[in-house]
mmCIF file of C-alpha atoms and ligand atoms in Angstrom:
data_model
loop_
_atom_site.group_PDB
_atom_site.id
_atom_site.type_symbol
_atom_site.label_atom_id
_atom_site.label_comp_id
_atom_site.label_asym_id
_atom_site.label_seq_id
_atom_site.Cartn_x
_atom_site.Cartn_y
_atom_site.Cartn_z
ATOM 1 C CA UNK A 233 12.198 13.017 4.909
ATOM 2 C CA UNK A 234 14.588 10.607 6.669
ATOM 3 C CA UNK A 235 12.961 7.628 8.342
ATOM 4 C CA UNK A 236 14.678 5.240 10.721
ATOM 5 C CA UNK A 237 13.336 1.667 10.417
ATOM 6 C CA UNK A 238 13.550 -0.874 13.234
ATOM 7 C CA UNK A 239 12.743 -4.575 12.818
ATOM 8 C CA UNK A 240 12.649 -6.906 15.841
ATOM 9 C CA UNK A 241 9.673 -9.201 15.193
ATOM 10 C CA UNK A 242 11.603 -12.476 15.424
ATOM 11 C CA UNK A 243 15.270 -13.474 15.363
ATOM 12 C CA UNK A 244 16.839 -10.677 13.324
ATOM 13 C CA UNK A 245 17.638 -7.205 14.601
ATOM 14 C CA UNK A 246 17.340 -4.914 11.583
ATOM 15 C CA UNK A 247 17.856 -1.171 11.420
ATOM 16 C CA UNK A 248 18.034 1.229 8.460
ATOM 17 C CA UNK A 249 17.630 4.836 7.346
ATOM 18 C CA UNK A 250 15.543 5.579 4.259
ATOM 19 C CA UNK A 251 15.650 9.062 2.723
ATOM 20 C CA UNK A 252 12.699 9.996 0.514
ATOM 21 C CA UNK A 253 15.010 11.968 -1.814
ATOM 22 C CA UNK A 254 18.129 9.803 -1.837
ATOM 23 C CA UNK A 255 16.779 6.310 -1.121
ATOM 24 C CA UNK A 256 18.335 3.928 1.346
ATOM 25 C CA UNK A 257 21.233 5.596 3.209
ATOM 26 C CA UNK A 258 22.411 2.733 5.425
ATOM 27 C CA UNK A 259 21.233 -0.534 6.876
ATOM 28 C CA UNK A 260 22.391 -3.192 9.338
ATOM 29 C CA UNK A 261 21.065 -6.655 10.129
ATOM 30 C CA UNK A 262 22.178 -8.858 12.978
ATOM 31 C CA UNK A 263 20.965 -12.466 12.863
ATOM 32 C CA UNK A 264 20.505 -14.392 16.108
ATOM 33 C CA UNK A 265 20.970 -17.775 14.400
ATOM 34 C CA UNK A 266 23.930 -18.750 16.633
ATOM 35 C CA UNK A 267 21.898 -17.944 19.741
ATOM 36 C CA UNK A 268 18.987 -20.225 18.834
ATOM 37 C CA UNK A 269 20.748 -22.960 16.820
ATOM 38 C CA UNK A 270 21.434 -25.141 19.867
ATOM 39 C CA UNK A 271 17.694 -25.203 20.622
ATOM 40 C CA UNK A 272 16.659 -26.107 17.067
ATOM 41 C CA UNK A 273 14.384 -23.053 16.785
ATOM 42 C CA UNK A 274 13.753 -19.536 18.081
ATOM 43 C CA UNK A 275 13.529 -19.168 21.887
ATOM 44 C CA UNK A 276 11.311 -16.065 22.292
ATOM 45 C CA UNK A 277 12.765 -14.804 25.580
ATOM 46 C CA UNK A 278 16.347 -15.113 24.332
ATOM 47 C CA UNK A 279 15.316 -13.270 21.167
ATOM 48 C CA UNK A 280 13.860 -10.338 23.154
ATOM 49 C CA UNK A 281 16.930 -10.037 25.379
ATOM 50 C CA UNK A 282 19.270 -10.068 22.422
ATOM 51 C CA UNK A 283 17.305 -7.306 20.644
ATOM 52 C CA UNK A 284 17.756 -5.221 23.843
ATOM 53 C CA UNK A 285 21.506 -5.810 23.710
ATOM 54 C CA UNK A 286 21.922 -5.079 19.996
ATOM 55 C CA UNK A 287 19.646 -2.142 19.146
ATOM 56 C CA UNK A 288 21.537 0.763 20.658
ATOM 57 C CA UNK A 289 25.043 -0.161 19.407
ATOM 58 C CA UNK A 290 23.554 -0.913 15.978
ATOM 59 C CA UNK A 291 21.846 2.484 15.875
ATOM 60 C CA UNK A 292 25.110 4.222 16.763
ATOM 61 C CA UNK A 293 26.991 2.354 14.036
ATOM 62 C CA UNK A 294 24.227 2.969 11.483
ATOM 63 C CA UNK A 295 24.240 6.717 12.087
ATOM 64 C CA UNK A 296 28.051 6.812 11.944
ATOM 65 C CA UNK A 297 28.059 4.858 8.640
ATOM 66 C CA UNK A 298 25.482 7.226 7.142
ATOM 67 C CA UNK A 299 27.309 10.245 8.575
ATOM 68 C CA UNK A 300 24.138 11.335 10.356
ATOM 69 C CA UNK A 301 23.267 12.550 13.833
ATOM 70 C CA UNK A 302 20.088 11.387 15.554
ATOM 71 C CA UNK A 303 18.737 14.925 15.102
ATOM 72 C CA UNK A 304 18.817 14.310 11.321
ATOM 73 C CA UNK A 305 16.028 11.732 11.656
ATOM 74 C CA UNK A 306 12.544 12.991 10.772
ATOM 75 C CA UNK A 307 10.564 9.936 11.869
ATOM 76 C CA UNK A 308 10.923 6.489 13.404
ATOM 77 C CA UNK A 309 9.187 3.381 12.031
ATOM 78 C CA UNK A 310 9.193 0.076 13.893
ATOM 79 C CA UNK A 311 7.567 -3.320 13.391
ATOM 80 C CA UNK A 312 4.400 -3.424 15.511
ATOM 81 C CA UNK A 313 3.320 -6.947 14.463
ATOM 82 C CA UNK A 314 2.792 -9.702 13.658
ATOM 83 C CA UNK A 315 5.599 -11.507 15.479
ATOM 84 C CA UNK A 316 6.819 -12.552 18.916
ATOM 85 C CA UNK A 317 5.212 -10.322 21.564
ATOM 86 C CA UNK A 318 8.351 -9.727 23.640
ATOM 87 C CA UNK A 319 10.573 -9.143 20.617
ATOM 88 C CA UNK A 320 8.035 -6.695 19.136
ATOM 89 C CA UNK A 321 7.823 -4.821 22.440
ATOM 90 C CA UNK A 322 11.593 -4.227 22.462
ATOM 91 C CA UNK A 323 11.542 -2.561 19.020
ATOM 92 C CA UNK A 324 8.326 -0.683 19.768
ATOM 93 C CA UNK A 325 9.564 0.679 23.115
ATOM 94 C CA UNK A 326 12.935 1.611 21.604
ATOM 95 C CA UNK A 327 11.393 3.268 18.546
ATOM 96 C CA UNK A 328 8.717 5.147 20.429
ATOM 97 C CA UNK A 329 11.149 6.417 23.099
ATOM 98 C CA UNK A 330 13.603 7.576 20.470
ATOM 99 C CA UNK A 331 10.857 9.373 18.517
ATOM 100 C CA UNK A 332 9.553 10.951 21.723
ATOM 101 C CA UNK A 333 13.049 12.129 22.688
ATOM 102 C CA UNK A 334 13.683 13.591 19.233
ATOM 103 C CA UNK A 335 10.220 15.133 18.980
ATOM 104 C CA UNK A 336 9.484 13.357 15.677
ATOM 105 C CA UNK A 337 6.554 11.124 14.647
ATOM 106 C CA UNK A 338 6.628 7.373 15.172
ATOM 107 C CA UNK A 339 4.790 4.772 13.164
ATOM 108 C CA UNK A 340 4.097 1.087 13.855
ATOM 109 C CA UNK A 341 4.521 -0.947 10.650
ATOM 110 C CA UNK A 342 2.932 -4.269 9.667
ATOM 111 C CA UNK A 343 5.778 -6.734 9.154
ATOM 112 C CA UNK A 344 4.179 -8.322 6.072
ATOM 113 C CA UNK A 345 3.509 -4.914 4.516
ATOM 114 C CA UNK A 346 7.230 -4.339 4.994
ATOM 115 C CA UNK A 347 8.013 -7.528 3.050
ATOM 116 C CA UNK A 348 5.382 -6.698 0.443
ATOM 117 C CA UNK A 349 6.895 -3.271 -0.287
ATOM 118 C CA UNK A 350 10.572 -4.305 -0.057
ATOM 119 C CA UNK A 351 10.893 -4.816 -3.865
ATOM 120 C CA UNK A 352 10.050 -1.083 -4.208
ATOM 121 C CA UNK A 353 13.565 -0.380 -2.916
ATOM 122 C CA UNK A 354 15.005 -1.819 -6.145
ATOM 123 C CA UNK A 355 15.930 0.290 -9.175
ATOM 124 C CA UNK A 356 12.999 -0.755 -11.401
ATOM 125 C CA UNK A 357 10.179 -1.070 -8.849
ATOM 126 C CA UNK A 358 6.884 -2.856 -9.574
ATOM 127 C CA UNK A 359 3.924 -0.678 -10.504
ATOM 128 C CA UNK A 360 0.393 -1.072 -9.131
ATOM 129 C CA UNK A 361 -1.734 -3.084 -9.552
ATOM 130 C CA UNK A 362 0.118 -6.346 -8.948
ATOM 131 C CA UNK A 363 -0.311 -9.701 -7.315
ATOM 132 C CA UNK A 364 2.116 -10.434 -4.489
ATOM 133 C CA UNK A 365 3.116 -13.862 -3.276
ATOM 134 C CA UNK A 366 4.192 -13.387 0.335
ATOM 135 C CA UNK A 367 6.192 -16.392 1.482
ATOM 136 C CA UNK A 368 7.896 -16.213 4.865
ATOM 137 C CA UNK A 369 8.404 -18.391 7.921
ATOM 138 C CA UNK A 370 5.013 -17.386 9.312
ATOM 139 C CA UNK A 371 2.903 -16.528 6.254
ATOM 140 C CA UNK A 372 2.002 -17.753 2.778
ATOM 141 C CA UNK A 373 -0.437 -15.422 1.070
ATOM 142 C CA UNK A 374 -1.442 -14.284 -2.383
ATOM 143 C CA UNK A 375 -2.446 -10.637 -2.197
ATOM 144 C CA UNK A 376 -3.911 -8.323 -4.823
ATOM 145 C CA UNK A 377 -2.220 -4.958 -4.334
ATOM 146 C CA UNK A 378 -3.946 -1.932 -5.864
ATOM 147 C CA UNK A 379 -1.890 0.676 -3.973
ATOM 148 C CA UNK A 380 -0.331 1.342 -0.581
ATOM 149 C CA UNK A 381 -2.807 -0.021 1.974
ATOM 150 C CA UNK A 382 -5.156 -1.422 -0.706
ATOM 151 C CA UNK A 383 -4.672 -5.120 -0.153
ATOM 152 C CA UNK A 384 -7.022 -7.995 -0.870
ATOM 153 C CA UNK A 385 -5.984 -11.448 0.302
ATOM 154 C CA UNK A 386 -6.784 -13.859 -2.547
ATOM 155 C CA UNK A 387 -5.563 -17.009 -0.864
ATOM 156 C CA UNK A 388 -3.413 -18.242 2.010
ATOM 157 C CA UNK A 389 -2.032 -21.299 3.730
ATOM 158 C CA UNK A 390 -4.500 -23.256 5.807
ATOM 159 C CA UNK A 391 -1.701 -24.767 7.912
ATOM 160 C CA UNK A 392 2.105 -24.464 7.660
ATOM 161 C CA UNK A 393 3.613 -21.454 5.893
ATOM 162 C CA UNK A 394 5.995 -22.258 3.027
ATOM 163 C CA UNK A 395 9.062 -21.215 5.063
ATOM 164 C CA UNK A 396 7.836 -23.230 8.025
ATOM 165 C CA UNK A 397 7.470 -26.275 5.746
ATOM 166 C CA UNK A 398 11.055 -25.751 4.513
ATOM 167 C CA UNK A 399 12.306 -25.450 8.102
ATOM 168 C CA UNK A 400 10.428 -28.500 9.417
ATOM 169 C CA UNK A 401 11.440 -30.663 6.464
ATOM 170 C CA UNK A 402 15.039 -29.547 6.859
ATOM 171 C CA UNK A 403 14.895 -30.623 10.499
ATOM 172 C CA UNK A 404 13.654 -34.085 9.462
ATOM 173 C CA UNK A 405 16.650 -34.323 7.133
ATOM 174 C CA UNK A 406 18.994 -33.356 9.981
ATOM 175 C CA UNK A 407 19.883 -29.933 8.530
ATOM 176 C CA UNK A 408 19.467 -27.885 11.725
ATOM 177 C CA UNK A 409 17.972 -24.415 12.097
ATOM 178 C CA UNK A 410 17.047 -22.360 10.145
ATOM 179 C CA UNK A 411 16.671 -25.051 7.536
ATOM 180 C CA UNK A 412 15.258 -23.277 4.468
ATOM 181 C CA UNK A 413 18.508 -22.118 2.858
ATOM 182 C CA UNK A 414 20.306 -25.389 3.781
ATOM 183 C CA UNK A 415 17.497 -27.471 2.303
ATOM 184 C CA UNK A 416 17.556 -25.413 -0.899
ATOM 185 C CA UNK A 417 21.346 -25.895 -1.173
ATOM 186 C CA UNK A 418 20.972 -29.661 -0.702
ATOM 187 C CA UNK A 419 18.092 -29.817 -3.217
ATOM 188 C CA UNK A 420 20.356 -28.320 -5.884
ATOM 189 C CA UNK A 421 22.438 -31.546 -5.687
ATOM 190 C CA UNK A 422 19.406 -33.853 -5.757
ATOM 191 C CA UNK A 423 17.986 -35.960 -8.586
ATOM 192 C CA UNK A 424 14.666 -34.419 -9.727
ATOM 193 C CA UNK A 425 13.415 -37.732 -11.151
ATOM 194 C CA UNK A 426 13.846 -40.078 -8.188
ATOM 195 C CA UNK A 427 10.766 -39.096 -6.107
ATOM 196 C CA UNK A 428 7.606 -37.189 -6.884
ATOM 197 C CA UNK A 429 5.875 -35.503 -3.943
ATOM 198 C CA UNK A 430 2.236 -34.343 -4.152
ATOM 199 C CA UNK A 431 1.331 -30.766 -5.168
ATOM 200 C CA UNK A 432 -1.193 -30.077 -2.381
ATOM 201 C CA UNK A 433 -4.545 -28.454 -3.241
ATOM 202 C CA UNK A 434 -3.666 -27.928 -6.895
ATOM 203 C CA UNK A 435 -6.313 -30.334 -8.193
ATOM 204 C CA UNK A 436 -9.186 -28.137 -7.074
ATOM 205 C CA UNK A 437 -10.021 -24.497 -7.777
ATOM 206 C CA UNK A 438 -8.999 -21.734 -5.392
ATOM 207 C CA UNK A 439 -5.863 -19.988 -4.200
ATOM 208 C CA UNK A 440 -5.330 -21.472 -0.744
ATOM 209 C CA UNK A 441 -2.341 -23.612 0.212
ATOM 210 C CA UNK A 442 -1.627 -26.519 2.528
ATOM 211 C CA UNK A 443 1.965 -27.583 3.097
ATOM 212 C CA UNK A 444 1.807 -29.610 6.305
ATOM 213 C CA UNK A 445 1.278 -32.950 4.487
ATOM 214 C CA UNK A 446 4.624 -32.608 2.711
ATOM 215 C CA UNK A 447 6.618 -33.092 5.884
ATOM 216 C CA UNK A 448 4.740 -36.351 6.596
ATOM 217 C CA UNK A 449 5.529 -37.391 3.037
ATOM 218 C CA UNK A 450 9.186 -36.568 3.698
ATOM 219 C CA UNK A 451 9.211 -38.558 6.929
ATOM 220 C CA UNK A 452 7.710 -41.712 5.390
ATOM 221 C CA UNK A 453 9.866 -41.510 2.251
ATOM 222 C CA UNK A 454 12.981 -41.143 4.397
ATOM 223 C CA UNK A 455 11.998 -44.050 6.668
ATOM 224 C CA UNK A 456 11.167 -46.392 3.785
ATOM 225 C CA UNK A 457 14.087 -45.555 1.506
ATOM 226 C CA UNK A 458 16.864 -45.309 4.103
ATOM 227 C CA UNK A 459 16.874 -48.935 5.255
ATOM 228 C CA UNK A 460 20.302 -50.605 4.905
ATOM 229 C CA UNK A 461 22.005 -47.626 3.222
ATOM 230 C CA UNK A 462 25.647 -46.674 3.785
ATOM 231 C CA UNK A 463 26.624 -43.061 4.582
ATOM 232 C CA UNK A 464 27.117 -42.024 0.950
ATOM 233 C CA UNK A 465 23.825 -43.512 -0.172
ATOM 234 C CA UNK A 466 22.024 -41.834 2.746
ATOM 235 C CA UNK A 467 23.543 -38.497 1.768
ATOM 236 C CA UNK A 468 22.317 -38.953 -1.796
ATOM 237 C CA UNK A 469 18.871 -40.024 -0.576
ATOM 238 C CA UNK A 470 18.523 -36.863 1.516
ATOM 239 C CA UNK A 471 19.515 -34.665 -1.416
ATOM 240 C CA UNK A 472 16.961 -36.435 -3.645
ATOM 241 C CA UNK A 473 14.224 -35.992 -1.021
ATOM 242 C CA UNK A 474 15.167 -32.317 -0.588
ATOM 243 C CA UNK A 475 14.854 -31.894 -4.362
ATOM 244 C CA UNK A 476 11.458 -33.629 -4.469
ATOM 245 C CA UNK A 477 10.219 -31.438 -1.601
ATOM 246 C CA UNK A 478 11.475 -28.188 -3.114
ATOM 247 C CA UNK A 479 10.042 -29.072 -6.541
ATOM 248 C CA UNK A 480 6.645 -29.795 -4.958
ATOM 249 C CA UNK A 481 6.554 -26.508 -3.008
ATOM 250 C CA UNK A 482 7.798 -24.414 -5.925
ATOM 251 C CA UNK A 483 5.440 -26.077 -8.444
ATOM 252 C CA UNK A 484 2.498 -25.501 -6.099
ATOM 253 C CA UNK A 485 3.378 -21.865 -5.460
ATOM 254 C CA UNK A 486 3.929 -21.141 -9.154
ATOM 255 C CA UNK A 487 0.684 -22.833 -10.204
ATOM 256 C CA UNK A 488 -1.290 -20.707 -7.734
ATOM 257 C CA UNK A 489 0.589 -17.583 -8.840
ATOM 258 C CA UNK A 490 -0.467 -18.285 -12.415
ATOM 259 C CA UNK A 491 -4.077 -18.662 -11.310
ATOM 260 C CA UNK A 492 -3.923 -15.483 -9.243
ATOM 261 C CA UNK A 493 -2.492 -13.262 -12.001
ATOM 262 C CA UNK A 494 -4.980 -14.719 -14.510
ATOM 263 C CA UNK A 495 -7.872 -14.126 -12.137
ATOM 264 C CA UNK A 496 -6.750 -10.593 -11.238
ATOM 265 C CA UNK A 497 -5.797 -9.722 -14.837
ATOM 266 C CA UNK A 498 -2.488 -8.111 -13.833
ATOM 267 C CA UNK A 499 0.890 -8.187 -15.569
ATOM 268 C CA UNK A 500 3.160 -7.973 -12.552
ATOM 269 C CA UNK A 501 3.876 -10.565 -9.913
ATOM 270 C CA UNK A 502 5.825 -9.572 -6.792
ATOM 271 C CA UNK A 503 7.610 -12.193 -4.748
ATOM 272 C CA UNK A 504 8.448 -11.256 -1.155
ATOM 273 C CA UNK A 505 9.388 -12.711 2.256
ATOM 274 C CA UNK A 506 12.196 -15.069 3.266
ATOM 275 C CA UNK A 507 11.300 -17.850 0.809
ATOM 276 C CA UNK A 508 11.557 -15.371 -2.086
ATOM 277 C CA UNK A 509 15.329 -15.854 -1.638
ATOM 278 C CA UNK A 510 14.832 -19.340 -3.110
ATOM 279 C CA UNK A 511 16.598 -19.365 -6.478
ATOM 280 C CA UNK A 512 14.407 -22.035 -8.053
ATOM 281 C CA UNK A 513 11.274 -20.100 -7.118
ATOM 282 C CA UNK A 514 12.722 -16.866 -8.518
ATOM 283 C CA UNK A 515 13.654 -18.558 -11.810
ATOM 284 C CA UNK A 516 10.224 -20.185 -12.129
ATOM 285 C CA UNK A 517 8.216 -16.982 -11.542
ATOM 286 C CA UNK A 518 10.500 -15.173 -13.992
ATOM 287 C CA UNK A 519 9.635 -17.796 -16.606
ATOM 288 C CA UNK A 520 5.928 -17.751 -15.762
ATOM 289 C CA UNK A 521 5.638 -13.995 -16.125
ATOM 290 C CA UNK A 522 7.872 -13.825 -19.222
ATOM 291 C CA UNK A 523 5.568 -16.362 -20.928
ATOM 292 C CA UNK A 524 2.629 -14.106 -20.091
ATOM 293 C CA UNK A 525 4.384 -10.990 -21.416
ATOM 294 C CA UNK A 526 4.579 -9.515 -17.917
ATOM 295 C CA UNK A 527 7.285 -9.498 -15.286
ATOM 296 C CA UNK A 528 8.193 -10.797 -11.858
ATOM 297 C CA UNK A 529 9.776 -8.519 -9.259
ATOM 298 C CA UNK A 530 11.646 -9.403 -6.095
ATOM 299 C CA UNK A 531 14.223 -7.873 -3.770
ATOM 300 C CA UNK A 532 17.945 -8.322 -3.725
ATOM 301 C CA UNK A 533 18.636 -11.402 -1.567
ATOM 302 C CA UNK A 534 19.451 -9.536 1.649
ATOM 303 C CA UNK A 535 16.044 -7.801 1.656
ATOM 304 C CA UNK A 536 14.037 -11.015 1.180
ATOM 305 C CA UNK A 537 14.542 -12.075 4.800
ATOM 306 C CA UNK A 538 13.822 -9.793 7.759
ATOM 307 C CA UNK A 539 15.533 -6.400 7.643
ATOM 308 C CA UNK A 540 15.156 -2.791 8.774
ATOM 309 C CA UNK A 541 15.173 -1.280 5.261
ATOM 310 C CA UNK A 542 11.715 -2.633 4.426
ATOM 311 C CA UNK A 543 10.338 -1.222 7.696
ATOM 312 C CA UNK A 544 11.874 2.212 7.072
ATOM 313 C CA UNK A 545 10.410 2.223 3.540
ATOM 314 C CA UNK A 546 6.921 1.030 4.561
ATOM 315 C CA UNK A 547 7.015 3.529 7.446
ATOM 316 C CA UNK A 548 7.783 6.361 5.036
ATOM 317 C CA UNK A 549 4.912 5.315 2.767
ATOM 318 C CA UNK A 550 2.540 5.340 5.742
ATOM 319 C CA UNK A 551 3.822 8.657 7.109
ATOM 320 C CA UNK A 552 3.549 10.458 3.764
ATOM 321 C CA UNK A 553 -0.104 9.429 3.647
ATOM 322 C CA UNK A 554 -0.582 11.162 6.990
ATOM 323 C CA UNK A 555 -0.504 8.212 9.392
ATOM 324 C CA UNK A 556 0.658 9.035 12.947
ATOM 325 C CA UNK A 557 0.580 7.067 16.186
ATOM 326 C CA UNK A 558 -1.040 8.269 19.400
ATOM 327 C CA UNK A 559 1.270 8.378 22.430
ATOM 328 C CA UNK A 560 0.035 5.078 23.846
ATOM 329 C CA UNK A 561 1.294 2.117 21.877
ATOM 330 C CA UNK A 562 0.500 -1.540 21.463
ATOM 331 C CA UNK A 563 2.035 -4.404 19.572
ATOM 332 C CA UNK A 564 -0.038 -7.011 17.751
ATOM 333 C CA UNK A 565 1.485 -10.489 17.841
ATOM 334 C CA UNK A 566 -1.424 -11.583 15.606
ATOM 335 C CA UNK A 567 -2.438 -9.013 12.999
ATOM 336 C CA UNK A 568 -4.315 -9.937 9.784
ATOM 337 C CA UNK A 569 -3.249 -7.672 6.929
ATOM 338 C CA UNK A 570 -6.911 -7.216 6.031
ATOM 339 C CA UNK A 571 -7.173 -4.943 9.101
ATOM 340 C CA UNK A 572 -4.827 -2.389 7.538
HETATM 341 O O1 LIG B 94 10.691 -13.378 6.071
HETATM 342 P P1 LIG B 94 11.555 -14.169 6.964
HETATM 343 O O2 LIG B 94 12.986 -13.731 7.150
HETATM 344 O O3 LIG B 94 10.953 -14.274 8.396
HETATM 345 C C1 LIG B 94 9.577 -14.311 8.639
HETATM 346 O O4 LIG B 94 8.932 -13.259 8.530
HETATM 347 O O5 LIG B 94 9.130 -15.447 8.891
HETATM 348 O O6 LIG B 94 11.509 -15.658 6.398
HETATM 349 C C2 LIG B 94 12.248 -16.676 6.973
HETATM 350 C C3 LIG B 94 11.906 -17.969 6.266
HETATM 351 C C4 LIG B 94 12.463 -19.186 6.975
HETATM 352 O O7 LIG B 94 11.447 -20.147 7.082
HETATM 353 C C5 LIG B 94 13.584 -19.626 6.048
HETATM 354 O O8 LIG B 94 13.845 -21.010 6.104
HETATM 355 C C6 LIG B 94 13.042 -19.222 4.702
HETATM 356 O O9 LIG B 94 12.454 -17.962 4.942
HETATM 357 N N1 LIG B 94 14.089 -19.127 3.674
HETATM 358 C C7 LIG B 94 14.172 -19.935 2.591
HETATM 359 C C8 LIG B 94 15.322 -19.540 1.872
HETATM 360 N N2 LIG B 94 15.906 -18.500 2.553
HETATM 361 C C9 LIG B 94 15.138 -18.267 3.644
HETATM 362 N N3 LIG B 94 13.366 -20.922 2.163
HETATM 363 C C10 LIG B 94 13.698 -21.548 1.021
HETATM 364 N N4 LIG B 94 14.779 -21.240 0.284
HETATM 365 C C11 LIG B 94 15.615 -20.249 0.662
HETATM 366 N N5 LIG B 94 16.693 -19.950 -0.086
HETATM 367 ZN ZN1 LIG B 95 9.635 -11.681 7.858
#
């Protein structure tokens, strides 16, 4: 079965074809970063309009690259939520119309289930049961995964998501949008011993997170330590703050991962979502799971952030278990994974 995947929940247009026999046949991602950079964040209406512009040419190129005709597609999967309502509607309308025209089934996929299953596209995929740490711009969750659709949320962020905390902190340090990767690059040059930021909610039991205090900590540290500095010293200060911030987030995430795998009694930890591209986090979960005699799994870097391949794959998993959509469709800008 060949499934087309369409991702338009935020600021990336992603499209891919997954073949249940041959694996991923082709994929394309277009990032709208340039479009939104001047505004310092995603402008929802501009995002929707750009998805409209990009989808059709991207589909044509994708099919040409994979040497396929549209009639070779057996199903269409699209992101139905959570995400920006207008952006979701573009992908949903496009996907449903295409499926209708081709006479094939369509399926609306949960964006976070897409992220969660993305590591299954790799050559040595994780086996159930496992604990997944989902860390994106909108979500931070620890989920016990017993199979496709068998998800139990063990803990989540009570305020900012990890990616959101990276982005907001990056903005405070003048790194622009989207700040996560830039902040991580700057942190690599920072001194790990100059500042120590708090590890929020680690001193009490439980698996929830809270990252919003870290940006206040960043702001006050920057204000206090930057007085009277020349340009070079300011540059060094920002790198040291970036390092302290990244260490605090990574330490906190890893500590809760350890608790979650201990509590669930599993040997596999899956890392997924945009922040799973963070190299320090990847190295730390590798070490954590190696010490426990288990293993950590994550995607190749390009499938950590939003992409169509994860939607095609999750769509195939849903379709093979018999899921089909009625003709009427809706998108769900807010959609707890516990409703799956
Ligand atoms: O999964 P994703 O592409 O979109 C959402 O579903 O939100 O995640 C994007 C988030 C952004 O907040 C971005 O700053 C963060 O992932 N991110 C990173 C890194 N690469 C992307 N955060 C930390 N380190 C990175 N290397
Ligand atoms: Zn995402």
